[in-house]
Structure formats: C-alpha cells, structure tokens
Amino acid sequence: MSKPNLIRAADPSAIQEAAKILKGGGLVGLPTETVYGLAANAADDKAVARLYAAKGRPSFNPLISHVFSAAAAWEIAAPTPLARKLADAFWPGPLTLVLARRVDAQISDLACAGLDTIAIRVPSHPTAQTLLTEFGGPIVAPSANPSGQLSPTTAAHVASGLGDKIDLILDGGPCEAGLESTVVDAQGDGPVLLRPGALPRGDMEAIVGSLKTPVSSAGDTPTSPGMLLKHYAPDAALRINAETPRAGEAFLAFGSTTIETPYNLSPAGDLVEAAANLFAMLRDLDARYNQIAVARIPSEGLGEAINDRLTRAAER
Ligand code: TXA
Ligand code: MG
C-alpha cells in the first residue's frame, strides 16, 4: 500500500503523468465532484479487464464513460431530444445518461458489458476535466473502492482500499457530493430514473417533467439498479463448461487445447486476457454460428465474473 508517490496533488505535471499511465493501459484514482473514480482508458479492453480485477467485482456491471463535453458524448452515443435537454441543463455535473451506443464508438465491449447502450457523463471537477482534455478520449471510472465497500471521497480512502492495485492517485481534496451521479435512461421520450444520486430528482423534473421509476415486470416492487439492467444475450444457443464441441457447435476455448478453433479467450489461460476478449469473441461467434460451446473457465479471480455473464447468456 505504501508505494512512494502513489498519491500526488492534482497539479498539471501529476495530471500529465496520469494521462500517460492511462495511455499505457494503467489505472488511476481520479477525483470527481461525486466520488473518487478508478479510471481506465475506455477503449482498451485489457485495461478495463484490469479495472474489474482490481475492484474484485463478481460480475461485469457496465461502466460509465466520462467525456469532456456533450459534443464528445454525442460522438459515442446517439442523443435524443430529451438527452440534449438534460445535458444542456446539467452537464458538466453529476448526471449520467444511458443512451444507444453508436456502432462506430471506440469503446471497449467489456466496459459496456456487451450491451448496445452506454452510460455517459461529463464531470465538472476541474481535475477530471483537465485529465480528460490531456488524455483526449473517453475514460471509464467506477467508484474507486473494492467491490462491496463504501465509495471513496478522499484520496486516502482510495489508497487504503486499492493502493496496491493502482498506479497513481490524483489528490483533488474531498469530493463535493460524496454520492454517485444520478443515472437516467434518456433513450425514449420520458426519462427513467435508474439510480438515484447526487443530482436530485426535483431538479430534473423542473426541466423535463416527471421521472419514471422502473418497476419489475413481476408487479409493483421497484427493482434494484442491478436488476434493471438488460444483460447481453446472444441469439445463438450457448453451452457452457463444454469439454469438446458437439456436431454443429463452434468452440470458444480457454487455455491450451488440442481442439482446433480460431476462438480462444486466452491461449495462456490468463483470466484478465480472457475477460478482455469475452464480449468481442461472443459477438463475433454469435454473428457466424447458431450454436456455441464454451470451455470450462476456472472460477477464481475474474473467472467468477466471466462465468456469471456466460451463465446468464446461456440461460436467456
Ligand atoms: O458518480 C459516479 O457516477 C461515479 C464517478 C466516479 O463518476 N461513477 C460510478 O460508476 O458510480 P459505476 O460504474 O460504479 O456506476 C455505473 C452505474 C451502475 O449503476 C450501472 O448499472 C449503470 O451505471 N449503467 C452503466 N451502463 C449502463 C447501461 N448501459 N444501462 C443501464 N445502466 C447502466
Ligand atoms: Mg460503486
């Protein structure tokens, strides 16, 4: 935990170093106006896989892409009139919009957990703004805490939870909000509140009218944010924990194998590499085959999250 210079005051030279670390695939603790984020290059599957591994998440929740401006946001997501209104009123600031992702967006499939939608926000914190300018592209940043622990609001919190797993923490002082951003689905005509957060509902309702709160299809009990998510579901039938492919099945291998297939999540048996390849390979296989067999993936480390997604994709 006591790496020298792990925490640096967020001055221009430290921010430059942070941009360099992100370009090299590393992880940076980043102050925002809500909570400290664990930042990685949103376009880099491998960096995003390292980020999930550092947080120790048992599943791949899709991440928020942070961009410098609304114009930058509309390059990766298709804005609706509703989204433009909310962005005009509240960006930069603690509002995240979920929108359809552009097909040509240079965003890691893993960061979006394989979904066709993307969550985006423009943070207002000066350090986040400067880093986004310096880095020059979208940055994913979930709260910088190990999975299941409280979100960090100081650089010291980040160091105590993740200090041995990250390269640099930019110290921008305590966070103003201390609460994550509000997440709103703005794909349709009416806004849907997916996660209450630092931007109060009333502020938005004054501008776009009442916010819907999603209810579970089962009835009237509101579902938790995690439950609201649509998960990646292939059209092809998926069989997991397969030893060998059956007739008609394409095979997605893991580790060294004698089975001939162009698809191997990680020939070296590296789970970080496997996570980085997971969604891109599944998409490719799904486009070409109707039946996919997937090799057994060990359940340690990122393997737990990989198996979580594979199990959901196989159940449909
Ligand atoms: O304040 C914040 O938003 C902080 C700071 C660091 O910016 N970040 C943060 O990120 O809280 P994270 O990854 O912990 O939260 C992402 C939230 C989750 O609730 C996730 O389910 C939702 O956004 N989300 C992401 N992509 C989504 C999508 N395509 N559809 C629906 N919800 C999505
Ligand atoms: Mg969190």
CSV table of C-alpha atoms and ligand atoms in Angstrom, one decimal:
chain,number,residue,atom,x,y,z
A,1,MET,CA,0.0,0.0,0.0
A,2,SER,CA,2.9,2.4,0.7
A,3,LYS,CA,4.2,2.8,-2.9
A,4,PRO,CA,6.2,6.0,-3.0
A,5,ASN,CA,4.4,8.9,-4.7
A,6,LEU,CA,1.2,6.9,-5.0
A,7,ILE,CA,-0.8,9.9,-4.0
A,8,ARG,CA,0.1,13.2,-5.8
A,9,ALA,CA,-1.6,16.6,-5.6
A,10,ALA,CA,-3.5,17.1,-8.8
A,11,ASP,CA,-1.2,19.7,-10.4
A,12,PRO,CA,-0.5,19.9,-14.1
A,13,SER,CA,2.5,17.6,-14.0
A,14,ALA,CA,0.7,14.9,-12.0
A,15,ILE,CA,-2.3,15.1,-14.4
A,16,GLN,CA,0.1,14.7,-17.3
A,17,GLU,CA,1.6,11.6,-15.7
A,18,ALA,CA,-1.9,10.2,-15.1
A,19,ALA,CA,-2.7,10.7,-18.8
A,20,LYS,CA,0.4,8.8,-19.7
A,21,ILE,CA,-0.5,5.9,-17.3
A,22,LEU,CA,-4.0,5.7,-18.9
A,23,LYS,CA,-2.5,5.6,-22.4
A,24,GLY,CA,-0.2,2.7,-21.3
A,25,GLY,CA,-3.2,0.7,-20.0
A,26,GLY,CA,-2.8,1.6,-16.3
A,27,LEU,CA,-5.3,2.6,-13.6
A,28,VAL,CA,-5.5,6.0,-11.9
A,29,GLY,CA,-7.5,7.2,-8.9
A,30,LEU,CA,-9.4,10.2,-10.0
A,31,PRO,CA,-11.3,12.9,-8.0
A,32,THR,CA,-14.7,13.9,-9.4
A,33,GLU,CA,-17.5,16.1,-7.9
A,34,THR,CA,-19.3,12.9,-6.8
A,35,VAL,CA,-16.9,10.3,-5.6
A,36,TYR,CA,-13.3,9.2,-6.5
A,37,GLY,CA,-13.3,7.1,-9.6
A,38,LEU,CA,-11.0,4.3,-10.7
A,39,ALA,CA,-10.1,5.5,-14.1
A,40,ALA,CA,-9.0,3.5,-17.2
A,41,ASN,CA,-8.9,4.0,-21.0
A,42,ALA,CA,-12.5,3.2,-22.1
A,43,ALA,CA,-11.2,2.0,-25.5
A,44,ASP,CA,-8.8,-0.6,-24.0
A,45,ASP,CA,-10.4,-4.0,-23.3
A,46,LYS,CA,-7.3,-5.1,-21.3
A,47,ALA,CA,-7.2,-2.0,-19.2
A,48,VAL,CA,-10.9,-2.4,-18.4
A,49,ALA,CA,-10.4,-6.1,-17.5
A,50,ARG,CA,-7.6,-5.0,-15.1
A,51,LEU,CA,-10.0,-2.5,-13.6
A,52,TYR,CA,-12.7,-5.1,-12.9
A,53,ALA,CA,-9.9,-7.4,-11.4
A,54,ALA,CA,-8.7,-4.5,-9.2
A,55,LYS,CA,-12.2,-3.9,-7.9
A,56,GLY,CA,-12.8,-7.6,-7.4
A,57,ARG,CA,-16.3,-7.4,-8.9
A,58,PRO,CA,-18.0,-10.8,-9.1
A,59,SER,CA,-19.8,-9.7,-12.2
A,60,PHE,CA,-19.2,-7.3,-15.1
A,61,ASN,CA,-21.5,-4.3,-14.4
A,62,PRO,CA,-21.4,-1.8,-17.3
A,63,LEU,CA,-19.3,1.2,-16.6
A,64,ILE,CA,-19.9,5.0,-17.0
A,65,SER,CA,-17.8,6.6,-19.8
A,66,HIS,CA,-16.6,10.0,-18.8
A,67,VAL,CA,-16.1,12.6,-21.5
A,68,PHE,CA,-15.0,16.2,-21.8
A,69,SER,CA,-18.1,17.7,-23.3
A,70,ALA,CA,-21.6,17.0,-24.6
A,71,ALA,CA,-20.2,17.2,-28.1
A,72,ALA,CA,-17.7,14.4,-27.2
A,73,ALA,CA,-20.6,12.4,-25.7
A,74,TRP,CA,-22.7,12.5,-28.9
A,75,GLU,CA,-19.7,11.0,-30.8
A,76,ILE,CA,-20.2,7.8,-28.9
A,77,ALA,CA,-23.9,7.8,-28.1
A,78,ALA,CA,-26.9,8.9,-30.2
A,79,PRO,CA,-28.6,11.8,-28.4
A,80,THR,CA,-32.4,12.1,-28.1
A,81,PRO,CA,-34.2,15.5,-27.7
A,82,LEU,CA,-34.6,14.5,-24.0
A,83,ALA,CA,-30.9,13.8,-23.6
A,84,ARG,CA,-30.0,17.2,-25.2
A,85,LYS,CA,-32.3,19.0,-22.8
A,86,LEU,CA,-30.8,17.2,-19.7
A,87,ALA,CA,-27.3,17.7,-20.9
A,88,ASP,CA,-27.8,21.4,-21.6
A,89,ALA,CA,-29.2,21.8,-18.0
A,90,PHE,CA,-26.9,19.6,-16.0
A,91,TRP,CA,-23.6,18.9,-17.8
A,92,PRO,CA,-20.9,19.2,-16.6
A,93,GLY,CA,-22.2,17.7,-13.4
A,94,PRO,CA,-23.4,14.6,-11.5
A,95,LEU,CA,-25.8,13.3,-14.1
A,96,THR,CA,-25.2,10.1,-16.1
A,97,LEU,CA,-27.3,9.4,-19.2
A,98,VAL,CA,-28.0,6.0,-20.7
A,99,LEU,CA,-28.3,6.1,-24.5
A,100,ALA,CA,-28.0,3.9,-27.5
A,101,ARG,CA,-24.3,3.4,-28.3
A,102,ARG,CA,-23.0,4.3,-31.7
A,103,VAL,CA,-21.8,1.3,-33.6
A,104,ASP,CA,-18.6,3.0,-34.5
A,105,ALA,CA,-17.9,4.2,-30.9
A,106,GLN,CA,-14.3,3.3,-29.8
A,107,ILE,CA,-15.4,1.9,-26.5
A,108,SER,CA,-14.5,-1.5,-25.0
A,109,ASP,CA,-17.2,-4.1,-25.3
A,110,LEU,CA,-16.3,-5.2,-21.8
A,111,ALA,CA,-16.9,-1.6,-20.5
A,112,CYS,CA,-20.4,-1.8,-21.8
A,113,ALA,CA,-20.8,-5.4,-20.6
A,114,GLY,CA,-21.7,-6.3,-24.2
A,115,LEU,CA,-24.8,-4.1,-24.2
A,116,ASP,CA,-25.9,-1.8,-27.2
A,117,THR,CA,-26.4,1.0,-24.7
A,118,ILE,CA,-23.9,3.2,-23.0
A,119,ALA,CA,-23.8,5.3,-19.8
A,120,ILE,CA,-22.1,8.7,-20.2
A,121,ARG,CA,-21.4,11.7,-18.1
A,122,VAL,CA,-19.4,14.9,-18.3
A,123,PRO,CA,-17.9,15.5,-14.8
A,124,SER,CA,-17.4,19.1,-13.6
A,125,HIS,CA,-14.5,18.5,-11.3
A,126,PRO,CA,-11.5,20.6,-12.7
A,127,THR,CA,-9.1,17.7,-12.3
A,128,ALA,CA,-11.4,15.3,-14.2
A,129,GLN,CA,-11.9,18.0,-16.9
A,130,THR,CA,-8.1,18.6,-17.2
A,131,LEU,CA,-7.3,14.8,-17.3
A,132,LEU,CA,-10.0,14.2,-20.0
A,133,THR,CA,-8.5,17.0,-22.1
A,134,GLU,CA,-5.0,15.8,-21.6
A,135,PHE,CA,-5.9,12.2,-22.3
A,136,GLY,CA,-8.0,13.0,-25.3
A,137,GLY,CA,-10.7,10.2,-25.1
A,138,PRO,CA,-13.4,8.6,-23.0
A,139,ILE,CA,-12.4,7.4,-19.6
A,140,VAL,CA,-14.3,4.7,-17.6
A,141,ALA,CA,-14.4,5.2,-13.9
A,142,PRO,CA,-16.5,3.2,-11.4
A,143,SER,CA,-16.2,4.3,-7.8
A,144,ALA,CA,-12.6,3.6,-6.6
A,145,ASN,CA,-13.4,1.1,-3.9
A,146,PRO,CA,-13.1,-2.7,-3.7
A,147,SER,CA,-16.4,-4.3,-4.6
A,148,GLY,CA,-18.9,-4.3,-1.7
A,149,GLN,CA,-17.2,-1.5,0.2
A,150,LEU,CA,-18.1,2.2,0.5
A,151,SER,CA,-17.4,4.7,-2.2
A,152,PRO,CA,-14.3,6.8,-1.5
A,153,THR,CA,-14.5,10.5,-1.1
A,154,THR,CA,-10.8,11.2,-0.4
A,155,ALA,CA,-7.5,10.2,-1.9
A,156,ALA,CA,-6.6,8.4,1.3
A,157,HIS,CA,-9.8,6.3,1.1
A,158,VAL,CA,-8.7,5.2,-2.4
A,159,ALA,CA,-5.2,4.4,-1.2
A,160,SER,CA,-6.5,2.3,1.7
A,161,GLY,CA,-8.8,0.2,-0.5
A,162,LEU,CA,-6.9,-0.1,-3.8
A,163,GLY,CA,-3.5,1.3,-3.1
A,164,ASP,CA,-1.6,-1.9,-4.0
A,165,LYS,CA,-3.6,-2.3,-7.3
A,166,ILE,CA,-3.3,1.1,-9.0
A,167,ASP,CA,-0.5,3.2,-10.4
A,168,LEU,CA,-1.4,6.7,-9.2
A,169,ILE,CA,-4.0,8.6,-7.2
A,170,LEU,CA,-4.6,12.2,-8.1
A,171,ASP,CA,-5.5,14.1,-4.9
A,172,GLY,CA,-8.1,16.8,-5.6
A,173,GLY,CA,-9.3,17.1,-2.0
A,174,PRO,CA,-12.6,15.7,-0.6
A,175,CYS,CA,-15.4,15.2,-3.1
A,176,GLU,CA,-18.2,17.8,-3.0
A,177,ALA,CA,-21.2,15.5,-3.3
A,178,GLY,CA,-19.9,12.3,-1.7
A,179,LEU,CA,-22.6,10.4,-3.5
A,180,GLU,CA,-22.5,8.8,-7.0
A,181,SER,CA,-24.1,10.5,-10.0
A,182,THR,CA,-27.8,10.1,-10.8
A,183,VAL,CA,-28.3,7.7,-13.7
A,184,VAL,CA,-31.2,8.4,-16.1
A,185,ASP,CA,-32.2,6.4,-19.1
A,186,ALA,CA,-32.9,9.0,-21.8
A,187,GLN,CA,-33.4,6.8,-24.8
A,188,GLY,CA,-37.2,7.4,-25.0
A,189,ASP,CA,-39.5,10.5,-24.7
A,190,GLY,CA,-39.8,10.2,-20.9
A,191,PRO,CA,-36.8,10.0,-18.5
A,192,VAL,CA,-36.4,6.9,-16.4
A,193,LEU,CA,-34.5,7.1,-13.1
A,194,LEU,CA,-32.2,4.1,-12.9
A,195,ARG,CA,-30.1,5.2,-10.0
A,196,PRO,CA,-30.9,8.0,-7.6
A,197,GLY,CA,-27.8,10.0,-6.9
A,198,ALA,CA,-26.2,13.4,-6.4
A,199,LEU,CA,-28.5,15.3,-8.8
A,200,PRO,CA,-31.9,15.5,-7.1
A,201,ARG,CA,-35.0,14.2,-9.0
A,202,GLY,CA,-36.7,17.6,-8.5
A,203,ASP,CA,-34.0,19.5,-10.3
A,204,MET,CA,-34.6,17.3,-13.4
A,205,GLU,CA,-38.4,17.3,-13.1
A,206,ALA,CA,-38.4,21.1,-13.2
A,207,ILE,CA,-37.0,20.8,-16.7
A,208,VAL,CA,-38.2,17.6,-18.3
A,209,GLY,CA,-41.3,16.7,-16.3
A,210,SER,CA,-41.8,13.7,-14.1
A,211,LEU,CA,-39.3,10.9,-13.9
A,212,LYS,CA,-40.5,7.3,-14.2
A,213,THR,CA,-39.2,4.8,-11.7
A,214,PRO,CA,-38.9,1.4,-13.3
A,215,VAL,CA,-40.9,-1.4,-11.7
A,216,SER,CA,-40.2,-5.0,-12.1
A,217,SER,CA,-42.2,-7.0,-14.6
A,218,ALA,CA,-43.4,-9.1,-11.8
A,219,GLY,CA,-45.5,-6.3,-10.4
A,220,ASP,CA,-45.2,-3.2,-8.2
A,221,THR,CA,-42.0,-3.7,-6.4
A,222,PRO,CA,-39.2,-1.4,-7.7
A,223,THR,CA,-36.2,-3.4,-8.8
A,224,SER,CA,-32.7,-2.6,-7.6
A,225,PRO,CA,-30.5,-0.8,-10.2
A,226,GLY,CA,-28.6,-4.0,-10.8
A,227,MET,CA,-31.8,-5.9,-11.6
A,228,LEU,CA,-32.9,-3.3,-14.1
A,229,LEU,CA,-30.1,-4.0,-16.5
A,230,LYS,CA,-30.6,-5.9,-19.6
A,231,HIS,CA,-27.8,-8.4,-19.9
A,232,TYR,CA,-26.0,-9.3,-23.0
A,233,ALA,CA,-27.9,-12.2,-24.7
A,234,PRO,CA,-26.7,-13.9,-27.8
A,235,ASP,CA,-29.1,-15.2,-30.5
A,236,ALA,CA,-27.1,-18.4,-30.7
A,237,ALA,CA,-27.6,-21.2,-28.2
A,238,LEU,CA,-24.7,-21.3,-25.7
A,239,ARG,CA,-23.5,-24.4,-23.9
A,240,ILE,CA,-21.0,-23.7,-21.1
A,241,ASN,CA,-18.4,-25.9,-19.3
A,242,ALA,CA,-18.0,-27.9,-22.6
A,243,GLU,CA,-15.2,-30.4,-22.8
A,244,THR,CA,-15.4,-30.7,-26.6
A,245,PRO,CA,-17.8,-29.2,-29.2
A,246,ARG,CA,-20.6,-31.4,-30.5
A,247,ALA,CA,-21.6,-31.6,-34.2
A,248,GLY,CA,-22.7,-28.1,-35.4
A,249,GLU,CA,-21.2,-26.2,-32.5
A,250,ALA,CA,-18.5,-23.6,-32.8
A,251,PHE,CA,-16.0,-23.8,-29.9
A,252,LEU,CA,-14.8,-21.0,-27.7
A,253,ALA,CA,-11.7,-22.3,-26.0
A,254,PHE,CA,-9.7,-21.2,-22.9
A,255,GLY,CA,-6.1,-22.1,-22.2
A,256,SER,CA,-4.1,-24.6,-24.1
A,257,THR,CA,-6.2,-27.1,-26.1
A,258,THR,CA,-5.9,-29.7,-28.8
A,259,ILE,CA,-9.3,-28.7,-30.2
A,260,GLU,CA,-8.9,-26.7,-33.4
A,261,THR,CA,-10.7,-23.4,-33.2
A,262,PRO,CA,-9.9,-19.8,-34.1
A,263,TYR,CA,-11.5,-18.6,-30.9
A,264,ASN,CA,-9.6,-18.8,-27.7
A,265,LEU,CA,-10.3,-16.4,-24.8
A,266,SER,CA,-6.7,-16.8,-23.7
A,267,PRO,CA,-4.3,-19.5,-25.0
A,268,ALA,CA,-2.1,-18.8,-22.0
A,269,GLY,CA,-5.0,-19.3,-19.6
A,270,ASP,CA,-4.9,-15.7,-18.3
A,271,LEU,CA,-8.2,-14.6,-16.9
A,272,VAL,CA,-7.6,-10.9,-17.4
A,273,GLU,CA,-6.9,-11.5,-21.1
A,274,ALA,CA,-10.0,-13.8,-21.2
A,275,ALA,CA,-12.2,-11.0,-19.8
A,276,ALA,CA,-10.8,-8.5,-22.3
A,277,ASN,CA,-11.7,-10.9,-25.2
A,278,LEU,CA,-15.0,-12.2,-23.9
A,279,PHE,CA,-17.7,-9.9,-25.4
A,280,ALA,CA,-15.9,-9.3,-28.7
A,281,MET,CA,-15.4,-13.0,-29.3
A,282,LEU,CA,-19.0,-13.8,-28.3
A,283,ARG,CA,-20.4,-11.2,-30.6
A,284,ASP,CA,-18.2,-12.5,-33.5
A,285,LEU,CA,-19.3,-16.1,-32.8
A,286,ASP,CA,-22.9,-15.1,-32.4
A,287,ALA,CA,-22.8,-13.4,-35.9
A,288,ARG,CA,-21.5,-16.5,-37.5
A,289,TYR,CA,-22.9,-19.5,-35.7
A,290,ASN,CA,-26.2,-20.8,-34.2
A,291,GLN,CA,-24.6,-23.0,-31.6
A,292,ILE,CA,-21.6,-22.1,-29.4
A,293,ALA,CA,-19.9,-24.4,-26.9
A,294,VAL,CA,-17.7,-22.6,-24.4
A,295,ALA,CA,-14.8,-24.3,-22.5
A,296,ARG,CA,-14.8,-24.5,-18.7
A,297,ILE,CA,-13.5,-21.3,-17.1
A,298,PRO,CA,-11.9,-21.5,-13.7
A,299,SER,CA,-13.9,-19.6,-11.1
A,300,GLU,CA,-11.0,-17.7,-9.4
A,301,GLY,CA,-10.3,-14.0,-9.9
A,302,LEU,CA,-12.1,-12.6,-12.9
A,303,GLY,CA,-13.3,-16.1,-13.7
A,304,GLU,CA,-16.2,-15.6,-11.4
A,305,ALA,CA,-17.4,-12.5,-13.4
A,306,ILE,CA,-16.8,-14.3,-16.7
A,307,ASN,CA,-18.8,-17.3,-15.5
A,308,ASP,CA,-21.6,-15.0,-14.3
A,309,ARG,CA,-22.0,-13.5,-17.7
A,310,LEU,CA,-21.7,-16.8,-19.5
A,311,THR,CA,-24.3,-18.4,-17.3
A,312,ARG,CA,-26.8,-15.6,-18.0
A,313,ALA,CA,-26.0,-15.7,-21.7
A,314,ALA,CA,-26.6,-19.5,-21.7
A,315,GLU,CA,-29.9,-19.2,-19.8
A,316,ARG,CA,-31.6,-16.5,-21.8
B,1,TXA,O1,-20.6,9.4,-9.7
B,1,TXA,C1,-20.4,8.4,-10.4
B,1,TXA,O2,-21.1,8.1,-11.3
B,1,TXA,C2,-19.1,7.7,-10.2
B,1,TXA,C3,-17.9,8.7,-10.5
B,1,TXA,C4,-16.6,8.1,-10.4
B,1,TXA,O3,-18.1,9.2,-11.8
B,1,TXA,N1,-19.0,6.5,-11.0
B,1,TXA,C5,-19.8,5.4,-10.8
B,1,TXA,O4,-19.7,4.4,-11.7
B,1,TXA,O5,-20.6,5.4,-9.9
B,1,TXA,P1,-20.2,2.9,-11.5
B,1,TXA,O6,-19.5,2.1,-12.6
B,1,TXA,O7,-20.0,2.5,-10.1
B,1,TXA,O8,-21.7,3.0,-11.8
B,1,TXA,C6,-22.3,2.8,-13.0
B,1,TXA,C7,-23.8,2.8,-12.9
B,1,TXA,C8,-24.3,1.5,-12.4
B,1,TXA,O9,-25.5,1.7,-11.6
B,1,TXA,C9,-24.7,0.7,-13.7
B,1,TXA,O10,-25.6,-0.2,-13.5
B,1,TXA,C10,-25.2,1.9,-14.6
B,1,TXA,O11,-24.3,3.0,-14.2
B,1,TXA,N2,-25.0,1.7,-16.0
B,1,TXA,C11,-23.9,1.7,-16.7
B,1,TXA,N3,-24.1,1.4,-18.0
B,1,TXA,C12,-25.5,1.2,-18.1
B,1,TXA,C13,-26.3,0.8,-19.2
B,1,TXA,N4,-25.9,0.6,-20.4
B,1,TXA,N5,-27.6,0.7,-18.9
B,1,TXA,C14,-28.1,0.9,-17.7
B,1,TXA,N6,-27.4,1.2,-16.6
B,1,TXA,C15,-26.0,1.4,-16.8
B,2,MG,MG,-19.7,1.9,-6.7
